[in-house]
mmCIF file with all atom_site columns, C-alpha atoms in Angstrom:
data_model
loop_
_atom_site.group_PDB
_atom_site.id
_atom_site.type_symbol
_atom_site.label_atom_id
_atom_site.label_alt_id
_atom_site.label_comp_id
_atom_site.label_asym_id
_atom_site.label_entity_id
_atom_site.label_seq_id
_atom_site.pdbx_PDB_ins_code
_atom_site.Cartn_x
_atom_site.Cartn_y
_atom_site.Cartn_z
_atom_site.occupancy
_atom_site.B_iso_or_equiv
_atom_site.pdbx_formal_charge
_atom_site.auth_seq_id
_atom_site.auth_comp_id
_atom_site.auth_asym_id
_atom_site.auth_atom_id
_atom_site.pdbx_PDB_model_num
ATOM 1   C CA . MET U 1 1   ? -23.091 126.385 104.192 1.00 49.00 ? 9   MET U CA 1
ATOM 2   C CA . LYS U 1 2   ? -20.364 127.373 101.763 1.00 51.00 ? 10  LYS U CA 1
ATOM 3   C CA . LYS U 1 3   ? -18.671 129.309 104.534 1.00 53.00 ? 11  LYS U CA 1
ATOM 4   C CA . ILE U 1 4   ? -18.745 126.274 106.890 1.00 54.00 ? 12  ILE U CA 1
ATOM 5   C CA . HIS U 1 5   ? -17.417 124.027 104.162 1.00 50.00 ? 13  HIS U CA 1
ATOM 6   C CA . LEU U 1 6   ? -14.571 126.472 103.401 1.00 49.00 ? 14  LEU U CA 1
ATOM 7   C CA . SER U 1 7   ? -13.798 126.697 107.116 1.00 59.00 ? 15  SER U CA 1
ATOM 8   C CA . ILE U 1 8   ? -13.591 122.895 107.437 1.00 61.00 ? 16  ILE U CA 1
ATOM 9   C CA . VAL U 1 9   ? -11.352 122.627 104.364 1.00 55.00 ? 17  VAL U CA 1
ATOM 10  C CA . PHE U 1 10  ? -9.109  125.427 105.646 1.00 58.00 ? 18  PHE U CA 1
ATOM 11  C CA . LYS U 1 11  ? -8.897  123.870 109.128 1.00 63.00 ? 19  LYS U CA 1
ATOM 12  C CA . SER U 1 12  ? -8.169  120.419 107.626 1.00 60.00 ? 20  SER U CA 1
ATOM 13  C CA . PHE U 1 13  ? -5.476  121.916 105.384 1.00 57.00 ? 21  PHE U CA 1
ATOM 14  C CA . PHE U 1 14  ? -3.967  123.735 108.378 1.00 60.00 ? 22  PHE U CA 1
ATOM 15  C CA . VAL U 1 15  ? -3.944  120.545 110.503 1.00 61.00 ? 23  VAL U CA 1
ATOM 16  C CA . ILE U 1 16  ? -2.329  118.502 107.678 1.00 62.00 ? 24  ILE U CA 1
ATOM 17  C CA . LEU U 1 17  ? 0.255   121.224 107.018 1.00 53.00 ? 25  LEU U CA 1
ATOM 18  C CA . THR U 1 18  ? 1.062   121.443 110.728 1.00 61.00 ? 26  THR U CA 1
ATOM 19  C CA . LEU U 1 19  ? 1.467   117.657 110.968 1.00 56.00 ? 27  LEU U CA 1
ATOM 20  C CA . LEU U 1 20  ? 3.732   117.552 107.912 1.00 55.00 ? 28  LEU U CA 1
ATOM 21  C CA . LEU U 1 21  ? 5.942   120.337 109.173 1.00 55.00 ? 29  LEU U CA 1
ATOM 22  C CA . SER U 1 22  ? 6.173   118.889 112.654 1.00 58.00 ? 30  SER U CA 1
ATOM 23  C CA . SER U 1 23  ? 6.951   115.379 111.404 1.00 52.00 ? 31  SER U CA 1
ATOM 24  C CA . SER U 1 24  ? 9.617   116.679 109.025 1.00 49.00 ? 32  SER U CA 1
ATOM 25  C CA . SER U 1 25  ? 11.199  118.635 111.854 1.00 48.00 ? 33  SER U CA 1
ATOM 26  C CA . ILE U 1 26  ? 11.128  115.486 114.000 1.00 49.00 ? 34  ILE U CA 1
ATOM 27  C CA . ALA U 1 27  ? 12.689  113.495 111.146 1.00 47.00 ? 35  ALA U CA 1
ATOM 28  C CA . GLN U 1 28  ? 15.495  116.034 110.929 1.00 49.00 ? 36  GLN U CA 1
ATOM 29  C CA . GLN U 1 29  ? 16.148  115.883 114.636 1.00 52.00 ? 37  GLN U CA 1
ATOM 30  C CA . GLN U 1 30  ? 19.063  113.492 115.190 1.00 58.00 ? 38  GLN U CA 1
ATOM 31  C CA . ASN U 1 31  ? 19.201  111.249 118.175 1.00 63.00 ? 39  ASN U CA 1
ATOM 32  C CA . TYR U 1 32  ? 22.723  110.259 119.155 1.00 63.00 ? 40  TYR U CA 1
ATOM 33  C CA . THR U 1 33  ? 23.038  107.142 121.261 1.00 67.00 ? 41  THR U CA 1
ATOM 34  C CA . ILE U 1 34  ? 26.303  105.928 122.704 1.00 66.00 ? 42  ILE U CA 1
ATOM 35  C CA . ASP U 1 35  ? 26.956  102.237 122.151 1.00 63.00 ? 43  ASP U CA 1
ATOM 36  C CA . ASN U 1 36  ? 29.098  101.046 125.039 1.00 71.00 ? 44  ASN U CA 1
ATOM 37  C CA . THR U 1 37  ? 29.160  97.406  123.971 1.00 75.00 ? 45  THR U CA 1
ATOM 38  C CA . PRO U 1 38  ? 32.673  96.421  122.876 1.00 80.00 ? 46  PRO U CA 1
ATOM 39  C CA . GLY U 1 39  ? 33.186  95.355  119.280 1.00 89.00 ? 47  GLY U CA 1
ATOM 40  C CA . PHE U 1 40  ? 34.830  92.111  118.164 1.00 90.00 ? 48  PHE U CA 1
ATOM 41  C CA . TRP U 1 41  ? 38.357  93.544  117.970 1.00 92.00 ? 49  TRP U CA 1
ATOM 42  C CA . ASP U 1 42  ? 38.011  95.133  121.413 1.00 92.00 ? 50  ASP U CA 1
ATOM 43  C CA . LYS U 1 43  ? 37.820  91.598  122.837 1.00 94.00 ? 51  LYS U CA 1
ATOM 44  C CA . VAL U 1 44  ? 40.863  90.250  120.950 1.00 96.00 ? 52  VAL U CA 1
ATOM 45  C CA . GLN U 1 45  ? 44.302  90.037  122.536 1.00 96.00 ? 53  GLN U CA 1
ATOM 46  C CA . PHE U 1 46  ? 47.575  89.200  120.814 1.00 97.00 ? 54  PHE U CA 1
ATOM 47  C CA . GLY U 1 47  ? 50.586  87.521  122.338 1.00 95.00 ? 55  GLY U CA 1
ATOM 48  C CA . GLY U 1 48  ? 52.730  84.471  122.048 1.00 87.00 ? 56  GLY U CA 1
ATOM 49  C CA . GLY U 1 49  ? 56.268  83.396  122.591 1.00 85.00 ? 57  GLY U CA 1
ATOM 50  C CA . LEU U 1 50  ? 59.729  83.956  121.227 1.00 83.00 ? 58  LEU U CA 1
ATOM 51  C CA . GLY U 1 51  ? 62.727  81.770  121.936 1.00 82.00 ? 59  GLY U CA 1
ATOM 52  C CA . LEU U 1 52  ? 66.372  82.203  121.015 1.00 86.00 ? 60  LEU U CA 1
ATOM 53  C CA . GLY U 1 53  ? 69.235  79.971  121.998 1.00 85.00 ? 61  GLY U CA 1
ATOM 54  C CA . PHE U 1 54  ? 72.784  80.031  120.668 1.00 85.00 ? 62  PHE U CA 1
ATOM 55  C CA . GLY U 1 55  ? 75.865  78.130  121.658 1.00 86.00 ? 63  GLY U CA 1
ATOM 56  C CA . SER U 1 56  ? 78.994  76.562  120.276 1.00 87.00 ? 64  SER U CA 1
ATOM 57  C CA . GLY U 1 57  ? 77.628  75.006  117.097 1.00 86.00 ? 65  GLY U CA 1
ATOM 58  C CA . TYR U 1 58  ? 74.054  75.101  118.467 1.00 86.00 ? 66  TYR U CA 1
ATOM 59  C CA . THR U 1 59  ? 71.110  77.227  117.299 1.00 91.00 ? 67  THR U CA 1
ATOM 60  C CA . ASP U 1 60  ? 67.517  77.210  118.561 1.00 89.00 ? 68  ASP U CA 1
ATOM 61  C CA . ILE U 1 61  ? 64.953  79.742  117.259 1.00 93.00 ? 69  ILE U CA 1
ATOM 62  C CA . SER U 1 62  ? 61.226  79.634  118.070 1.00 92.00 ? 70  SER U CA 1
ATOM 63  C CA . VAL U 1 63  ? 58.427  82.009  117.094 1.00 94.00 ? 71  VAL U CA 1
ATOM 64  C CA . MET U 1 64  ? 54.912  81.306  118.409 1.00 93.00 ? 72  MET U CA 1
ATOM 65  C CA . PRO U 1 65  ? 52.378  84.111  117.823 1.00 96.00 ? 73  PRO U CA 1
ATOM 66  C CA . SER U 1 66  ? 48.807  83.668  119.030 1.00 97.00 ? 74  SER U CA 1
ATOM 67  C CA . ALA U 1 67  ? 45.534  85.530  119.362 1.00 97.00 ? 75  ALA U CA 1
ATOM 68  C CA . ILE U 1 68  ? 42.689  84.989  121.819 1.00 97.00 ? 76  ILE U CA 1
ATOM 69  C CA . TYR U 1 69  ? 39.103  86.205  121.874 1.00 97.00 ? 77  TYR U CA 1
ATOM 70  C CA . ASN U 1 70  ? 37.718  86.992  125.345 1.00 95.00 ? 78  ASN U CA 1
ATOM 71  C CA . VAL U 1 71  ? 34.206  85.560  125.272 1.00 96.00 ? 79  VAL U CA 1
ATOM 72  C CA . ASN U 1 72  ? 33.640  87.014  128.737 1.00 94.00 ? 80  ASN U CA 1
ATOM 73  C CA . GLU U 1 73  ? 35.707  87.642  131.888 1.00 93.00 ? 81  GLU U CA 1
ATOM 74  C CA . ILE U 1 74  ? 36.014  83.894  132.517 1.00 96.00 ? 82  ILE U CA 1
ATOM 75  C CA . VAL U 1 75  ? 36.384  82.186  129.100 1.00 97.00 ? 83  VAL U CA 1
ATOM 76  C CA . SER U 1 76  ? 38.788  82.902  126.211 1.00 97.00 ? 84  SER U CA 1
ATOM 77  C CA . VAL U 1 77  ? 39.392  80.956  123.001 1.00 98.00 ? 85  VAL U CA 1
ATOM 78  C CA . GLY U 1 78  ? 42.024  81.408  120.343 1.00 97.00 ? 86  GLY U CA 1
ATOM 79  C CA . VAL U 1 79  ? 44.483  80.136  117.779 1.00 98.00 ? 87  VAL U CA 1
ATOM 80  C CA . GLY U 1 80  ? 48.242  80.026  117.578 1.00 97.00 ? 88  GLY U CA 1
ATOM 81  C CA . LEU U 1 81  ? 50.986  79.431  115.046 1.00 97.00 ? 89  LEU U CA 1
ATOM 82  C CA . GLN U 1 82  ? 54.360  77.882  115.675 1.00 95.00 ? 90  GLN U CA 1
ATOM 83  C CA . PHE U 1 83  ? 57.676  77.866  113.848 1.00 97.00 ? 91  PHE U CA 1
ATOM 84  C CA . GLY U 1 84  ? 60.902  76.471  115.172 1.00 94.00 ? 92  GLY U CA 1
ATOM 85  C CA . TYR U 1 85  ? 64.400  75.815  113.914 1.00 95.00 ? 93  TYR U CA 1
ATOM 86  C CA . LEU U 1 86  ? 66.924  73.728  115.798 1.00 90.00 ? 94  LEU U CA 1
ATOM 87  C CA . SER U 1 87  ? 70.422  72.881  114.659 1.00 91.00 ? 95  SER U CA 1
ATOM 88  C CA . SER U 1 88  ? 73.424  71.220  116.213 1.00 87.00 ? 96  SER U CA 1
ATOM 89  C CA . LYS U 1 89  ? 76.548  71.375  114.071 1.00 87.00 ? 97  LYS U CA 1
ATOM 90  C CA . ASN U 1 90  ? 77.505  68.026  112.494 1.00 83.00 ? 98  ASN U CA 1
ATOM 91  C CA . GLN U 1 91  ? 74.589  66.266  114.239 1.00 87.00 ? 99  GLN U CA 1
ATOM 92  C CA . TYR U 1 92  ? 71.123  67.335  113.103 1.00 86.00 ? 100 TYR U CA 1
ATOM 93  C CA . GLU U 1 93  ? 68.848  70.066  111.788 1.00 93.00 ? 101 GLU U CA 1
ATOM 94  C CA . SER U 1 94  ? 65.151  70.313  112.529 1.00 93.00 ? 102 SER U CA 1
ATOM 95  C CA . PHE U 1 95  ? 62.222  72.463  111.347 1.00 96.00 ? 103 PHE U CA 1
ATOM 96  C CA . VAL U 1 96  ? 58.919  72.514  113.241 1.00 95.00 ? 104 VAL U CA 1
ATOM 97  C CA . TYR U 1 97  ? 55.819  74.354  112.017 1.00 97.00 ? 105 TYR U CA 1
ATOM 98  C CA . GLY U 1 98  ? 52.105  74.138  112.693 1.00 97.00 ? 106 GLY U CA 1
ATOM 99  C CA . GLY U 1 99  ? 49.247  75.545  114.691 1.00 97.00 ? 107 GLY U CA 1
ATOM 100 C CA . SER U 1 100 ? 47.115  75.165  117.772 1.00 97.00 ? 108 SER U CA 1
ATOM 101 C CA . LEU U 1 101 ? 43.660  75.781  119.219 1.00 98.00 ? 109 LEU U CA 1
ATOM 102 C CA . ILE U 1 102 ? 43.664  77.369  122.662 1.00 97.00 ? 110 ILE U CA 1
ATOM 103 C CA . GLY U 1 103 ? 41.096  77.648  125.445 1.00 97.00 ? 111 GLY U CA 1
ATOM 104 C CA . PHE U 1 104 ? 41.423  79.470  128.773 1.00 97.00 ? 112 PHE U CA 1
ATOM 105 C CA . VAL U 1 105 ? 39.165  79.456  131.815 1.00 98.00 ? 113 VAL U CA 1
ATOM 106 C CA . ASN U 1 106 ? 39.758  81.935  134.654 1.00 96.00 ? 114 ASN U CA 1
ATOM 107 C CA . PRO U 1 107 ? 37.597  80.733  137.579 1.00 96.00 ? 115 PRO U CA 1
ATOM 108 C CA . ILE U 1 108 ? 39.053  83.615  139.608 1.00 96.00 ? 116 ILE U CA 1
ATOM 109 C CA . PRO U 1 109 ? 41.170  86.450  138.150 1.00 94.00 ? 117 PRO U CA 1
ATOM 110 C CA . GLN U 1 110 ? 44.457  85.055  139.534 1.00 97.00 ? 118 GLN U CA 1
ATOM 111 C CA . VAL U 1 111 ? 44.036  81.469  138.264 1.00 97.00 ? 119 VAL U CA 1
ATOM 112 C CA . GLN U 1 112 ? 44.107  80.458  134.617 1.00 97.00 ? 120 GLN U CA 1
ATOM 113 C CA . LEU U 1 113 ? 43.302  76.921  133.491 1.00 98.00 ? 121 LEU U CA 1
ATOM 114 C CA . SER U 1 114 ? 44.215  76.083  129.910 1.00 97.00 ? 122 SER U CA 1
ATOM 115 C CA . ALA U 1 115 ? 43.725  73.482  127.211 1.00 98.00 ? 123 ALA U CA 1
ATOM 116 C CA . GLU U 1 116 ? 45.688  73.576  123.961 1.00 97.00 ? 124 GLU U CA 1
ATOM 117 C CA . LEU U 1 117 ? 45.504  71.189  121.029 1.00 97.00 ? 125 LEU U CA 1
ATOM 118 C CA . GLU U 1 118 ? 48.730  71.487  119.036 1.00 96.00 ? 126 GLU U CA 1
ATOM 119 C CA . GLN U 1 119 ? 49.409  69.951  115.618 1.00 97.00 ? 127 GLN U CA 1
ATOM 120 C CA . VAL U 1 120 ? 52.925  70.475  114.198 1.00 96.00 ? 128 VAL U CA 1
ATOM 121 C CA . ARG U 1 121 ? 54.914  69.076  111.317 1.00 96.00 ? 129 ARG U CA 1
ATOM 122 C CA . VAL U 1 122 ? 58.451  67.986  112.200 1.00 93.00 ? 130 VAL U CA 1
ATOM 123 C CA . ASN U 1 123 ? 61.185  67.703  109.577 1.00 94.00 ? 131 ASN U CA 1
ATOM 124 C CA . ARG U 1 124 ? 64.492  66.397  110.949 1.00 90.00 ? 132 ARG U CA 1
ATOM 125 C CA . ASP U 1 125 ? 67.723  65.625  109.145 1.00 92.00 ? 133 ASP U CA 1
ATOM 126 C CA . PHE U 1 126 ? 70.412  63.707  111.014 1.00 89.00 ? 134 PHE U CA 1
ATOM 127 C CA . ASP U 1 127 ? 74.005  63.931  109.825 1.00 88.00 ? 135 ASP U CA 1
ATOM 128 C CA . GLU U 1 128 ? 76.132  60.863  109.330 1.00 82.00 ? 136 GLU U CA 1
ATOM 129 C CA . THR U 1 129 ? 78.151  59.760  112.341 1.00 80.00 ? 137 THR U CA 1
ATOM 130 C CA . PRO U 1 130 ? 80.644  56.906  112.751 1.00 79.00 ? 138 PRO U CA 1
ATOM 131 C CA . LEU U 1 131 ? 77.852  54.801  114.275 1.00 80.00 ? 139 LEU U CA 1
ATOM 132 C CA . TYR U 1 132 ? 74.840  55.837  112.151 1.00 80.00 ? 140 TYR U CA 1
ATOM 133 C CA . PRO U 1 133 ? 74.271  56.798  108.532 1.00 88.00 ? 141 PRO U CA 1
ATOM 134 C CA . SER U 1 134 ? 72.546  60.098  107.739 1.00 88.00 ? 142 SER U CA 1
ATOM 135 C CA . TYR U 1 135 ? 68.755  59.959  107.551 1.00 87.00 ? 143 TYR U CA 1
ATOM 136 C CA . SER U 1 136 ? 65.626  62.123  107.576 1.00 92.00 ? 144 SER U CA 1
ATOM 137 C CA . ASP U 1 137 ? 62.613  61.835  109.829 1.00 89.00 ? 145 ASP U CA 1
ATOM 138 C CA . ASN U 1 138 ? 59.390  63.683  108.911 1.00 93.00 ? 146 ASN U CA 1
ATOM 139 C CA . PHE U 1 139 ? 56.180  63.292  110.910 1.00 93.00 ? 147 PHE U CA 1
ATOM 140 C CA . TRP U 1 140 ? 53.154  65.043  112.416 1.00 95.00 ? 148 TRP U CA 1
ATOM 141 C CA . ASN U 1 141 ? 53.141  65.499  116.177 1.00 94.00 ? 149 ASN U CA 1
ATOM 142 C CA . THR U 1 142 ? 49.856  66.006  118.035 1.00 95.00 ? 150 THR U CA 1
ATOM 143 C CA . ALA U 1 143 ? 49.811  67.214  121.624 1.00 95.00 ? 151 ALA U CA 1
ATOM 144 C CA . LEU U 1 144 ? 46.959  68.019  124.005 1.00 97.00 ? 152 LEU U CA 1
ATOM 145 C CA . TYR U 1 145 ? 48.206  70.233  126.816 1.00 96.00 ? 153 TYR U CA 1
ATOM 146 C CA . LEU U 1 146 ? 46.270  70.783  130.030 1.00 98.00 ? 154 LEU U CA 1
ATOM 147 C CA . GLY U 1 147 ? 47.705  73.435  132.272 1.00 97.00 ? 155 GLY U CA 1
ATOM 148 C CA . ALA U 1 148 ? 47.292  75.836  135.159 1.00 98.00 ? 156 ALA U CA 1
ATOM 149 C CA . GLY U 1 149 ? 48.962  79.072  136.024 1.00 97.00 ? 157 GLY U CA 1
ATOM 150 C CA . TYR U 1 150 ? 49.042  82.146  138.199 1.00 97.00 ? 158 TYR U CA 1
ATOM 151 C CA . ARG U 1 151 ? 47.821  85.233  136.341 1.00 95.00 ? 159 ARG U CA 1
ATOM 152 C CA . THR U 1 152 ? 48.621  88.834  137.129 1.00 94.00 ? 160 THR U CA 1
ATOM 153 C CA . GLY U 1 153 ? 47.602  91.456  134.586 1.00 90.00 ? 161 GLY U CA 1
ATOM 154 C CA . ASN U 1 154 ? 48.570  90.299  131.091 1.00 90.00 ? 162 ASN U CA 1
ATOM 155 C CA . VAL U 1 155 ? 51.111  87.714  132.288 1.00 93.00 ? 163 VAL U CA 1
ATOM 156 C CA . THR U 1 156 ? 50.497  84.095  133.299 1.00 94.00 ? 164 THR U CA 1
ATOM 157 C CA . ILE U 1 157 ? 53.180  81.811  134.760 1.00 94.00 ? 165 ILE U CA 1
ATOM 158 C CA . GLY U 1 158 ? 52.475  78.129  135.116 1.00 94.00 ? 166 GLY U CA 1
ATOM 159 C CA . ALA U 1 159 ? 52.937  74.594  133.853 1.00 95.00 ? 167 ALA U CA 1
ATOM 160 C CA . ARG U 1 160 ? 51.202  72.324  131.369 1.00 95.00 ? 168 ARG U CA 1
ATOM 161 C CA . TYR U 1 161 ? 51.238  68.617  130.638 1.00 96.00 ? 169 TYR U CA 1
ATOM 162 C CA . ASP U 1 162 ? 50.767  66.815  127.322 1.00 96.00 ? 170 ASP U CA 1
ATOM 163 C CA . VAL U 1 163 ? 48.208  64.099  128.076 1.00 97.00 ? 171 VAL U CA 1
ATOM 164 C CA . LEU U 1 164 ? 49.033  62.461  124.704 1.00 95.00 ? 172 LEU U CA 1
ATOM 165 C CA . PHE U 1 165 ? 52.751  62.286  125.485 1.00 94.00 ? 173 PHE U CA 1
ATOM 166 C CA . ASP U 1 166 ? 54.500  59.131  124.258 1.00 92.00 ? 174 ASP U CA 1
ATOM 167 C CA . GLU U 1 167 ? 58.211  58.932  125.026 1.00 90.00 ? 175 GLU U CA 1
ATOM 168 C CA . ASP U 1 168 ? 58.905  57.042  121.780 1.00 85.00 ? 176 ASP U CA 1
ATOM 169 C CA . LYS U 1 169 ? 56.832  59.234  119.448 1.00 82.00 ? 177 LYS U CA 1
ATOM 170 C CA . SER U 1 170 ? 56.655  62.708  120.941 1.00 83.00 ? 178 SER U CA 1
ATOM 171 C CA . LEU U 1 171 ? 58.618  65.683  119.673 1.00 79.00 ? 179 LEU U CA 1
ATOM 172 C CA . TYR U 1 172 ? 59.609  66.781  123.173 1.00 81.00 ? 180 TYR U CA 1
ATOM 173 C CA . GLY U 1 173 ? 61.643  64.916  125.770 1.00 82.00 ? 181 GLY U CA 1
ATOM 174 C CA . SER U 1 174 ? 58.998  65.339  128.482 1.00 90.00 ? 182 SER U CA 1
ATOM 175 C CA . GLY U 1 175 ? 55.241  65.781  128.672 1.00 92.00 ? 183 GLY U CA 1
ATOM 176 C CA . PHE U 1 176 ? 55.637  68.421  131.397 1.00 93.00 ? 184 PHE U CA 1
ATOM 177 C CA . MET U 1 177 ? 56.449  71.998  130.316 1.00 91.00 ? 185 MET U CA 1
ATOM 178 C CA . PRO U 1 178 ? 56.617  75.252  132.278 1.00 91.00 ? 186 PRO U CA 1
ATOM 179 C CA . PHE U 1 179 ? 55.325  78.367  130.474 1.00 89.00 ? 187 PHE U CA 1
ATOM 180 C CA . VAL U 1 180 ? 55.097  82.143  130.591 1.00 90.00 ? 188 VAL U CA 1
ATOM 181 C CA . ARG U 1 181 ? 52.214  83.698  128.592 1.00 91.00 ? 189 ARG U CA 1
ATOM 182 C CA . VAL U 1 182 ? 51.853  87.367  127.745 1.00 92.00 ? 190 VAL U CA 1
ATOM 183 C CA . TYR U 1 183 ? 48.821  88.863  125.965 1.00 92.00 ? 191 TYR U CA 1
ATOM 184 C CA . PHE U 1 184 ? 48.232  92.505  125.082 1.00 92.00 ? 192 PHE U CA 1
#
C-alpha cells in the first residue's frame, strides 16, 4: 500500500513537473505577428499652396499649408491654414490669415469632389488718395467652396465656387476659382 501511494505521489509529481516545464517553455516561445494595418500617420498627406507675385510696386505672397486624413480610398478630411500679404505701393496693404476645414470625395480615382469651409481674418489699410482719405477695413470672411477636379496621382486640377459669395462683402472679386492641389 505504501509502495502504491509512493508511486502515485511520484507520478503526480512527475506530471506536474512536466506540465510546469512545458508551459514555461511555451511562455518563452515568442509569436511574431505582422500587423499590416496602416497607422494613423500612414493615412495622412501634406500639401497646400504657395503663391508669389511681384510687379512694379506690387507684392502678393500667399502660403496655404494643409493636411488631409484618408479615411478610405474614397473619403478624405482635413484642415488647412492660410496666410496672405498683398500690397500695392501708395494704394493699399492687406493681411489675410485663417483656416479651413476640407473634405474630399473620390467617386472614381480620376474625379475629386471637394467641400471647403474657409474662415479668414482680413486686415486692409488703404492709403490716402486725392479722392479718398486713408482708412482701415478689418473683417472676417467666411466662404464655403464646392468644387470638382481631375485627379492624377497626387495632383488635382479643377475649379471651385464659393456658394456664400457676396459681391459687396466677399474678399475675392469672384466666387469662381480654379485650383491646383498637390498632396504628398
